[in-house]
């Protein structure tokens, strides 16, 4: 698969999002392992996870442990795989999501992620979501401390607006390599962050690129121009969506979530789809 750049590291142009394998509706572990192995077989070298991808309060880091286990049991080479995790979001076990962006908490969360991933330094550590109770500068300062301590190799932010991207870049300098925001045919309001990342040369990782776990299968019905271009190219609307994102900028690296080998194989194949400028413009204006 052709590659794109996150900081100093080349990764596949499409990554694997791990969330569907660990939150509500997740499959048996064996199917998740098969999904991660199918991604690796397809040439995917970016896996997005988070300590908060779990259900019960007693299984924090379910997805990180799953990814570590799948990498350990894979028959092929895994040295080139960048595992990107996150801290700062929590799941108390009641189905909800809470925040903690305090520096002390982020230090502890990173230590726990290091243990679960079984590495000396995390390849890419992302501050999951701004915590309104903690000044953004303080949370990002904690991420900078993790970089200085060598616990993380590269830093990213998520759910950030343009001002927060600029603030993070001032604090982290070249250590800030990625921004992960929601972006899909249904949710386009991160276009300004995408453009800023393009300008700054920072990777932009669209999350829920297919509209999210519950909506991905219905994309053809909700976004008919994507279905129409899919018919023209003998592809699926989901593949057209990923190809459309890749065409937006060389900094874009979508991370579609998957819990089945078939879907991640189909997503990986989207890198080979060529959209015409007329098709891109039609989708942009849909
Ligand atoms: N930073 C954040 O705040 C944040 C928030 C949400 C998500 N994320 C990250 O972004 C990733 C992606 O988002 P998401 O998982 O919420 O939603 P998504 O990628 O929009 O949709 C995921 C669903 O799409 C289906 N799918 C994947 N590829 C497909 C294909 N080629 N054709 C048809 N269906 C396909 C999968 O079905 P199957 O399950 O049947 O395989 C999966 O359940 C997450 O996994 C997570 O890593 C980050």
mmCIF file of C-alpha atoms and ligand atoms in Angstrom:
data_model
loop_
_atom_site.group_PDB
_atom_site.id
_atom_site.type_symbol
_atom_site.label_atom_id
_atom_site.label_comp_id
_atom_site.label_asym_id
_atom_site.label_seq_id
_atom_site.Cartn_x
_atom_site.Cartn_y
_atom_site.Cartn_z
ATOM 1 C CA UNK A 1 0.000 0.000 0.000
ATOM 2 C CA UNK A 2 1.299 3.497 -0.698
ATOM 3 C CA UNK A 3 2.457 5.456 2.287
ATOM 4 C CA UNK A 4 2.042 8.801 3.955
ATOM 5 C CA UNK A 5 3.982 10.541 6.688
ATOM 6 C CA UNK A 6 3.343 11.017 10.401
ATOM 7 C CA UNK A 7 6.252 13.028 11.751
ATOM 8 C CA UNK A 8 9.406 11.087 10.857
ATOM 9 C CA UNK A 9 7.499 7.855 10.265
ATOM 10 C CA UNK A 10 6.017 6.467 7.064
ATOM 11 C CA UNK A 11 2.704 4.677 7.502
ATOM 12 C CA UNK A 12 0.094 3.194 5.202
ATOM 13 C CA UNK A 13 -2.192 5.857 3.706
ATOM 14 C CA UNK A 14 -5.144 4.196 5.450
ATOM 15 C CA UNK A 15 -4.989 3.038 9.067
ATOM 16 C CA UNK A 16 -7.128 0.737 11.201
ATOM 17 C CA UNK A 17 -9.393 2.189 13.897
ATOM 18 C CA UNK A 18 -9.659 -0.177 16.845
ATOM 19 C CA UNK A 19 -12.742 1.140 18.639
ATOM 20 C CA UNK A 20 -15.411 -1.249 17.219
ATOM 21 C CA UNK A 21 -13.406 -4.191 18.560
ATOM 22 C CA UNK A 22 -13.623 -3.030 22.175
ATOM 23 C CA UNK A 23 -16.752 -1.016 22.882
ATOM 24 C CA UNK A 24 -20.430 -1.982 22.949
ATOM 25 C CA UNK A 25 -21.257 -4.487 20.193
ATOM 26 C CA UNK A 26 -17.700 -5.793 20.013
ATOM 27 C CA UNK A 27 -17.102 -9.267 18.587
ATOM 28 C CA UNK A 28 -15.387 -12.316 20.081
ATOM 29 C CA UNK A 29 -11.671 -11.763 20.635
ATOM 30 C CA UNK A 30 -10.744 -14.287 17.915
ATOM 31 C CA UNK A 31 -12.573 -12.244 15.267
ATOM 32 C CA UNK A 32 -10.860 -9.056 16.427
ATOM 33 C CA UNK A 33 -7.442 -10.700 16.230
ATOM 34 C CA UNK A 34 -8.295 -11.939 12.723
ATOM 35 C CA UNK A 35 -9.335 -8.391 11.782
ATOM 36 C CA UNK A 36 -6.044 -6.895 12.974
ATOM 37 C CA UNK A 37 -4.095 -9.643 11.184
ATOM 38 C CA UNK A 38 -6.095 -8.981 7.997
ATOM 39 C CA UNK A 39 -5.155 -5.299 8.265
ATOM 40 C CA UNK A 40 -1.476 -6.191 8.594
ATOM 41 C CA UNK A 41 -1.733 -8.637 5.664
ATOM 42 C CA UNK A 42 -3.228 -5.807 3.585
ATOM 43 C CA UNK A 43 -0.185 -3.618 4.326
ATOM 44 C CA UNK A 44 -1.723 -1.413 7.009
ATOM 45 C CA UNK A 45 0.971 -0.059 9.312
ATOM 46 C CA UNK A 46 -1.027 2.404 11.418
ATOM 47 C CA UNK A 47 -3.342 1.183 14.184
ATOM 48 C CA UNK A 48 -5.338 3.723 16.167
ATOM 49 C CA UNK A 49 -6.339 2.772 19.696
ATOM 50 C CA UNK A 50 -7.024 4.444 23.077
ATOM 51 C CA UNK A 51 -7.032 3.464 26.722
ATOM 52 C CA UNK A 52 -10.735 4.417 26.758
ATOM 53 C CA UNK A 53 -11.783 1.786 24.201
ATOM 54 C CA UNK A 54 -13.416 -0.626 26.636
ATOM 55 C CA UNK A 55 -16.805 -1.212 28.237
ATOM 56 C CA UNK A 56 -16.476 -2.147 31.926
ATOM 57 C CA UNK A 57 -14.608 -0.005 34.440
ATOM 58 C CA UNK A 58 -12.429 -3.028 35.215
ATOM 59 C CA UNK A 59 -11.096 -3.427 31.673
ATOM 60 C CA UNK A 60 -9.472 -0.061 30.915
ATOM 61 C CA UNK A 61 -7.202 -0.450 27.900
ATOM 62 C CA UNK A 62 -9.089 -3.436 26.458
ATOM 63 C CA UNK A 63 -8.254 -2.306 22.931
ATOM 64 C CA UNK A 64 -4.594 -1.553 23.659
ATOM 65 C CA UNK A 65 -4.167 -5.055 25.106
ATOM 66 C CA UNK A 66 -5.950 -6.534 22.100
ATOM 67 C CA UNK A 67 -3.668 -4.700 19.660
ATOM 68 C CA UNK A 68 -0.561 -5.762 21.613
ATOM 69 C CA UNK A 69 -1.739 -9.362 21.612
ATOM 70 C CA UNK A 70 -2.550 -9.343 17.875
ATOM 71 C CA UNK A 71 0.869 -7.894 17.040
ATOM 72 C CA UNK A 72 2.584 -10.510 19.216
ATOM 73 C CA UNK A 73 0.752 -13.392 17.546
ATOM 74 C CA UNK A 74 1.161 -12.128 13.957
ATOM 75 C CA UNK A 75 3.324 -14.356 11.807
ATOM 76 C CA UNK A 76 4.893 -11.543 9.761
ATOM 77 C CA UNK A 77 6.984 -8.479 10.507
ATOM 78 C CA UNK A 78 5.514 -5.796 12.760
ATOM 79 C CA UNK A 79 8.492 -3.495 13.329
ATOM 80 C CA UNK A 80 7.103 -0.948 10.883
ATOM 81 C CA UNK A 81 3.693 -0.753 12.575
ATOM 82 C CA UNK A 82 2.920 2.525 14.327
ATOM 83 C CA UNK A 83 0.500 2.082 17.216
ATOM 84 C CA UNK A 84 -1.175 5.378 18.028
ATOM 85 C CA UNK A 85 -2.918 5.515 21.377
ATOM 86 C CA UNK A 86 -4.597 8.239 23.409
ATOM 87 C CA UNK A 87 -5.140 9.423 26.960
ATOM 88 C CA UNK A 88 -7.419 11.937 28.638
ATOM 89 C CA UNK A 89 -10.814 10.276 28.003
ATOM 90 C CA UNK A 90 -12.297 7.752 30.443
ATOM 91 C CA UNK A 91 -15.204 5.363 30.590
ATOM 92 C CA UNK A 92 -16.571 4.929 34.100
ATOM 93 C CA UNK A 93 -18.405 1.736 33.137
ATOM 94 C CA UNK A 94 -21.947 3.126 32.886
ATOM 95 C CA UNK A 95 -21.820 3.504 29.109
ATOM 96 C CA UNK A 96 -20.723 7.136 29.321
ATOM 97 C CA UNK A 97 -17.469 8.973 28.614
ATOM 98 C CA UNK A 98 -15.718 11.419 30.971
ATOM 99 C CA UNK A 99 -12.621 13.604 30.736
ATOM 100 C CA UNK A 100 -9.446 14.118 32.716
ATOM 101 C CA UNK A 101 -6.797 16.338 31.173
ATOM 102 C CA UNK A 102 -4.838 17.000 34.349
ATOM 103 C CA UNK A 103 -1.078 16.565 34.031
ATOM 104 C CA UNK A 104 -0.874 14.041 36.898
ATOM 105 C CA UNK A 105 -3.583 11.894 35.368
ATOM 106 C CA UNK A 106 -2.025 11.997 31.882
ATOM 107 C CA UNK A 107 1.323 10.856 33.334
ATOM 108 C CA UNK A 108 -0.349 7.872 35.012
ATOM 109 C CA UNK A 109 -2.459 7.061 31.953
ATOM 110 C CA UNK A 110 0.616 7.053 29.730
ATOM 111 C CA UNK A 111 2.495 4.744 32.128
ATOM 112 C CA UNK A 112 -0.445 2.325 32.074
ATOM 113 C CA UNK A 113 -0.622 2.437 28.247
ATOM 114 C CA UNK A 114 3.120 1.735 28.054
ATOM 115 C CA UNK A 115 2.642 -1.373 30.199
ATOM 116 C CA UNK A 116 -0.324 -2.653 28.201
ATOM 117 C CA UNK A 117 1.370 -2.063 24.850
ATOM 118 C CA UNK A 118 4.558 -3.649 26.190
ATOM 119 C CA UNK A 119 6.869 -0.996 24.725
ATOM 120 C CA UNK A 120 9.550 1.326 26.091
ATOM 121 C CA UNK A 121 8.148 4.315 24.200
ATOM 122 C CA UNK A 122 4.735 4.821 22.611
ATOM 123 C CA UNK A 123 5.045 5.578 18.883
ATOM 124 C CA UNK A 124 2.302 8.223 18.818
ATOM 125 C CA UNK A 125 0.502 9.431 21.949
ATOM 126 C CA UNK A 126 -2.541 11.641 21.398
ATOM 127 C CA UNK A 127 -4.290 13.895 23.903
ATOM 128 C CA UNK A 128 -7.793 12.532 23.386
ATOM 129 C CA UNK A 129 -10.080 15.488 24.049
ATOM 130 C CA UNK A 130 -9.719 18.929 25.687
ATOM 131 C CA UNK A 131 -10.917 18.955 29.303
ATOM 132 C CA UNK A 132 -12.755 22.230 30.024
ATOM 133 C CA UNK A 133 -11.735 21.966 33.686
ATOM 134 C CA UNK A 134 -8.000 22.040 32.855
ATOM 135 C CA UNK A 135 -6.228 24.803 30.889
ATOM 136 C CA UNK A 136 -5.330 23.351 27.483
ATOM 137 C CA UNK A 137 -1.747 24.557 27.926
ATOM 138 C CA UNK A 138 -1.418 22.452 31.091
ATOM 139 C CA UNK A 139 -2.633 19.267 29.390
ATOM 140 C CA UNK A 140 -0.350 19.811 26.407
ATOM 141 C CA UNK A 141 2.489 20.666 28.805
ATOM 142 C CA UNK A 142 2.064 17.162 30.258
ATOM 143 C CA UNK A 143 2.330 15.679 26.768
ATOM 144 C CA UNK A 144 5.525 17.689 26.235
ATOM 145 C CA UNK A 145 6.902 16.253 29.491
ATOM 146 C CA UNK A 146 6.158 12.740 28.217
ATOM 147 C CA UNK A 147 8.101 13.538 25.034
ATOM 148 C CA UNK A 148 11.051 14.894 27.041
ATOM 149 C CA UNK A 149 10.994 11.827 29.291
ATOM 150 C CA UNK A 150 11.198 9.567 26.220
ATOM 151 C CA UNK A 151 7.959 7.792 27.137
ATOM 152 C CA UNK A 152 6.393 8.791 23.840
ATOM 153 C CA UNK A 153 8.169 9.196 20.506
ATOM 154 C CA UNK A 154 5.651 11.539 18.842
ATOM 155 C CA UNK A 155 2.659 13.553 20.044
ATOM 156 C CA UNK A 156 -0.769 14.161 18.602
ATOM 157 C CA UNK A 157 -3.947 15.939 19.625
ATOM 158 C CA UNK A 158 -7.562 15.071 18.980
ATOM 159 C CA UNK A 159 -10.845 16.970 18.881
ATOM 160 C CA UNK A 160 -8.910 20.227 18.605
ATOM 161 C CA UNK A 161 -9.945 23.497 16.990
ATOM 162 C CA UNK A 162 -7.551 25.670 14.958
ATOM 163 C CA UNK A 163 -6.572 27.751 17.996
ATOM 164 C CA UNK A 164 -5.794 24.625 20.007
ATOM 165 C CA UNK A 165 -3.728 23.237 17.134
ATOM 166 C CA UNK A 166 -1.661 26.423 17.119
ATOM 167 C CA UNK A 167 -1.316 26.375 20.914
ATOM 168 C CA UNK A 168 -0.202 22.746 20.849
ATOM 169 C CA UNK A 169 2.313 23.482 18.126
ATOM 170 C CA UNK A 170 3.787 26.345 20.150
ATOM 171 C CA UNK A 171 4.235 24.054 23.150
ATOM 172 C CA UNK A 172 5.290 20.857 21.366
ATOM 173 C CA UNK A 173 7.138 22.295 18.338
ATOM 174 C CA UNK A 174 8.025 19.544 15.870
ATOM 175 C CA UNK A 175 6.907 16.985 18.449
ATOM 176 C CA UNK A 176 3.307 17.656 17.350
ATOM 177 C CA UNK A 177 2.804 15.411 14.340
ATOM 178 C CA UNK A 178 -0.936 14.735 14.073
ATOM 179 C CA UNK A 179 -4.450 16.007 14.624
ATOM 180 C CA UNK A 180 -7.300 13.508 14.867
ATOM 181 C CA UNK A 181 -10.750 15.037 14.350
ATOM 182 C CA UNK A 182 -14.158 13.829 13.264
ATOM 183 C CA UNK A 183 -14.553 14.080 9.501
ATOM 184 C CA UNK A 184 -16.917 12.224 7.181
ATOM 185 C CA UNK A 185 -19.475 12.897 4.424
ATOM 186 C CA UNK A 186 -21.958 13.683 7.216
ATOM 187 C CA UNK A 187 -19.577 15.725 9.368
ATOM 188 C CA UNK A 188 -17.472 18.203 7.447
ATOM 189 C CA UNK A 189 -16.973 20.975 9.950
ATOM 190 C CA UNK A 190 -13.356 19.895 10.551
ATOM 191 C CA UNK A 191 -12.451 21.098 7.052
ATOM 192 C CA UNK A 192 -10.774 24.176 8.613
ATOM 193 C CA UNK A 193 -8.561 21.977 10.827
ATOM 194 C CA UNK A 194 -7.764 19.758 7.844
ATOM 195 C CA UNK A 195 -6.663 22.800 5.865
ATOM 196 C CA UNK A 196 -4.568 24.107 8.766
ATOM 197 C CA UNK A 197 -2.841 20.727 9.064
ATOM 198 C CA UNK A 198 -2.105 20.813 5.330
ATOM 199 C CA UNK A 199 -0.576 24.270 5.760
ATOM 200 C CA UNK A 200 1.497 23.217 8.788
ATOM 201 C CA UNK A 201 2.524 19.818 7.364
ATOM 202 C CA UNK A 202 0.886 17.902 10.221
ATOM 203 C CA UNK A 203 -0.953 14.617 9.583
ATOM 204 C CA UNK A 204 -4.759 14.835 9.756
ATOM 205 C CA UNK A 205 -6.485 11.617 10.865
ATOM 206 C CA UNK A 206 -10.244 11.714 10.195
ATOM 207 C CA UNK A 207 -12.110 9.767 12.900
ATOM 208 C CA UNK A 208 -15.431 8.040 12.175
ATOM 209 C CA UNK A 209 -14.657 8.623 8.468
ATOM 210 C CA UNK A 210 -17.616 6.473 7.442
ATOM 211 C CA UNK A 211 -20.013 8.246 9.774
ATOM 212 C CA UNK A 212 -19.445 6.034 12.819
ATOM 213 C CA UNK A 213 -20.109 2.428 13.792
ATOM 214 C CA UNK A 214 -23.896 2.709 13.608
ATOM 215 C CA UNK A 215 -24.045 4.661 10.345
ATOM 216 C CA UNK A 216 -21.261 3.219 8.178
ATOM 217 C CA UNK A 217 -23.372 0.505 6.569
ATOM 218 C CA UNK A 218 -26.068 2.992 5.525
ATOM 219 C CA UNK A 219 -23.770 5.453 3.774
ATOM 220 C CA UNK A 220 -25.247 4.735 0.338
ATOM 221 C CA UNK A 221 -28.708 5.739 1.545
ATOM 222 C CA UNK A 222 -27.688 8.853 3.399
ATOM 223 C CA UNK A 223 -25.121 10.154 0.872
ATOM 224 C CA UNK A 224 -26.306 9.266 -2.578
ATOM 225 C CA UNK A 225 -23.572 11.089 -4.556
ATOM 226 C CA UNK A 226 -21.047 8.760 -2.882
ATOM 227 C CA UNK A 227 -23.164 5.792 -3.989
ATOM 228 C CA UNK A 228 -23.358 7.192 -7.511
ATOM 229 C CA UNK A 229 -19.570 7.629 -7.816
ATOM 230 C CA UNK A 230 -19.196 4.122 -6.369
ATOM 231 C CA UNK A 231 -21.337 2.723 -9.202
ATOM 232 C CA UNK A 232 -19.227 4.618 -11.750
ATOM 233 C CA UNK A 233 -16.025 3.096 -10.341
ATOM 234 C CA UNK A 234 -17.342 -0.369 -9.487
ATOM 235 C CA UNK A 235 -16.460 0.297 -5.858
ATOM 236 C CA UNK A 236 -18.422 0.731 -2.630
ATOM 237 C CA UNK A 237 -19.593 4.077 -1.207
ATOM 238 C CA UNK A 238 -17.336 3.458 1.807
ATOM 239 C CA UNK A 239 -14.305 3.028 -0.461
ATOM 240 C CA UNK A 240 -15.237 6.165 -2.404
ATOM 241 C CA UNK A 241 -15.457 8.066 0.891
ATOM 242 C CA UNK A 242 -11.933 7.042 1.881
ATOM 243 C CA UNK A 243 -10.539 7.809 -1.600
ATOM 244 C CA UNK A 244 -12.237 11.237 -1.534
ATOM 245 C CA UNK A 245 -10.530 11.994 1.798
ATOM 246 C CA UNK A 246 -7.136 10.849 0.525
ATOM 247 C CA UNK A 247 -7.550 13.175 -2.456
ATOM 248 C CA UNK A 248 -8.102 16.208 -0.213
ATOM 249 C CA UNK A 249 -4.502 16.524 0.935
ATOM 250 C CA UNK A 250 -1.344 14.448 1.276
ATOM 251 C CA UNK A 251 -1.572 14.920 5.062
ATOM 252 C CA UNK A 252 -4.879 13.014 5.332
ATOM 253 C CA UNK A 253 -4.708 9.462 6.730
ATOM 254 C CA UNK A 254 -8.200 8.042 7.424
ATOM 255 C CA UNK A 255 -8.571 5.475 10.210
ATOM 256 C CA UNK A 256 -11.760 3.516 9.435
ATOM 257 C CA UNK A 257 -12.851 1.320 12.308
ATOM 258 C CA UNK A 258 -13.366 -2.366 11.671
ATOM 259 C CA UNK A 259 -14.392 -5.490 13.497
ATOM 260 C CA UNK A 260 -14.337 -7.871 10.530
ATOM 261 C CA UNK A 261 -11.505 -8.872 8.193
ATOM 262 C CA UNK A 262 -13.705 -8.177 5.116
ATOM 263 C CA UNK A 263 -14.302 -4.535 5.993
ATOM 264 C CA UNK A 264 -10.673 -3.649 6.688
ATOM 265 C CA UNK A 265 -9.607 -5.421 3.478
ATOM 266 C CA UNK A 266 -12.184 -3.384 1.549
ATOM 267 C CA UNK A 267 -10.999 -0.171 3.197
ATOM 268 C CA UNK A 268 -7.346 -0.930 2.436
ATOM 269 C CA UNK A 269 -8.236 -1.443 -1.239
ATOM 270 C CA UNK A 270 -9.614 2.112 -1.383
ATOM 271 C CA UNK A 271 -6.074 3.505 -1.726
ATOM 272 C CA UNK A 272 -6.065 2.267 -5.318
ATOM 273 C CA UNK A 273 -9.245 4.095 -6.332
ATOM 274 C CA UNK A 274 -8.660 7.062 -8.618
ATOM 275 C CA UNK A 275 -11.361 9.719 -8.539
ATOM 276 C CA UNK A 276 -11.522 12.270 -11.343
ATOM 277 C CA UNK A 277 -11.455 15.956 -10.404
ATOM 278 C CA UNK A 278 -15.073 16.155 -11.581
ATOM 279 C CA UNK A 279 -16.072 13.337 -9.200
ATOM 280 C CA UNK A 280 -14.162 14.959 -6.304
ATOM 281 C CA UNK A 281 -15.868 18.262 -6.950
ATOM 282 C CA UNK A 282 -19.293 16.563 -7.077
ATOM 283 C CA UNK A 283 -18.625 14.938 -3.688
ATOM 284 C CA UNK A 284 -17.214 18.154 -2.213
ATOM 285 C CA UNK A 285 -20.396 19.970 -3.145
ATOM 286 C CA UNK A 286 -22.818 17.194 -2.131
HETATM 287 N N1 LIG B 1 -10.439 10.721 18.657
HETATM 288 C C1 LIG B 1 -11.697 10.479 18.929
HETATM 289 O O1 LIG B 1 -12.358 11.159 19.726
HETATM 290 C C2 LIG B 1 -12.354 9.331 18.238
HETATM 291 C C3 LIG B 1 -13.743 9.159 18.287
HETATM 292 C C4 LIG B 1 -14.308 8.095 17.597
HETATM 293 C C5 LIG B 1 -13.498 7.224 16.875
HETATM 294 N N2 LIG B 1 -12.138 7.394 16.873
HETATM 295 C C6 LIG B 1 -11.246 6.504 16.104
HETATM 296 O O2 LIG B 1 -11.642 6.514 14.758
HETATM 297 C C7 LIG B 1 -11.871 5.177 14.318
HETATM 298 C C8 LIG B 1 -12.930 5.152 13.254
HETATM 299 O O3 LIG B 1 -14.163 5.629 13.732
HETATM 300 P P1 LIG B 1 -15.401 4.657 14.055
HETATM 301 O O4 LIG B 1 -14.907 3.282 14.248
HETATM 302 O O5 LIG B 1 -16.152 5.313 15.143
HETATM 303 O O6 LIG B 1 -16.332 4.800 12.792
HETATM 304 P P2 LIG B 1 -16.193 4.544 11.220
HETATM 305 O O7 LIG B 1 -14.802 4.229 10.866
HETATM 306 O O8 LIG B 1 -16.849 5.661 10.550
HETATM 307 O O9 LIG B 1 -17.126 3.267 11.036
HETATM 308 C C9 LIG B 1 -16.770 2.034 11.590
HETATM 309 C C10 LIG B 1 -17.641 0.962 11.009
HETATM 310 O O10 LIG B 1 -17.519 0.957 9.606
HETATM 311 C C11 LIG B 1 -17.608 -0.338 9.097
HETATM 312 N N3 LIG B 1 -16.679 -0.392 7.953
HETATM 313 C C12 LIG B 1 -15.347 -0.186 7.990
HETATM 314 N N4 LIG B 1 -14.814 -0.253 6.751
HETATM 315 C C13 LIG B 1 -15.844 -0.539 5.913
HETATM 316 C C14 LIG B 1 -15.931 -0.755 4.520
HETATM 317 N N5 LIG B 1 -14.835 -0.660 3.728
HETATM 318 N N6 LIG B 1 -17.146 -1.038 3.990
HETATM 319 C C15 LIG B 1 -18.241 -1.115 4.787
HETATM 320 N N7 LIG B 1 -18.227 -0.923 6.122
HETATM 321 C C16 LIG B 1 -17.030 -0.635 6.678
HETATM 322 C C17 LIG B 1 -17.138 -1.264 10.201
HETATM 323 O O11 LIG B 1 -17.988 -2.386 10.217
HETATM 324 P P3 LIG B 1 -17.605 -3.769 10.934
HETATM 325 O O12 LIG B 1 -17.568 -3.443 12.409
HETATM 326 O O13 LIG B 1 -18.728 -4.655 10.561
HETATM 327 O O14 LIG B 1 -16.277 -4.189 10.446
HETATM 328 C C18 LIG B 1 -17.187 -0.418 11.446
HETATM 329 O O15 LIG B 1 -18.044 -0.875 12.451
HETATM 330 C C19 LIG B 1 -12.260 4.455 15.601
HETATM 331 O O16 LIG B 1 -12.215 3.058 15.457
HETATM 332 C C20 LIG B 1 -11.279 5.050 16.559
HETATM 333 O O17 LIG B 1 -10.013 4.429 16.388
HETATM 334 C C21 LIG B 1 -11.571 8.437 17.530
#
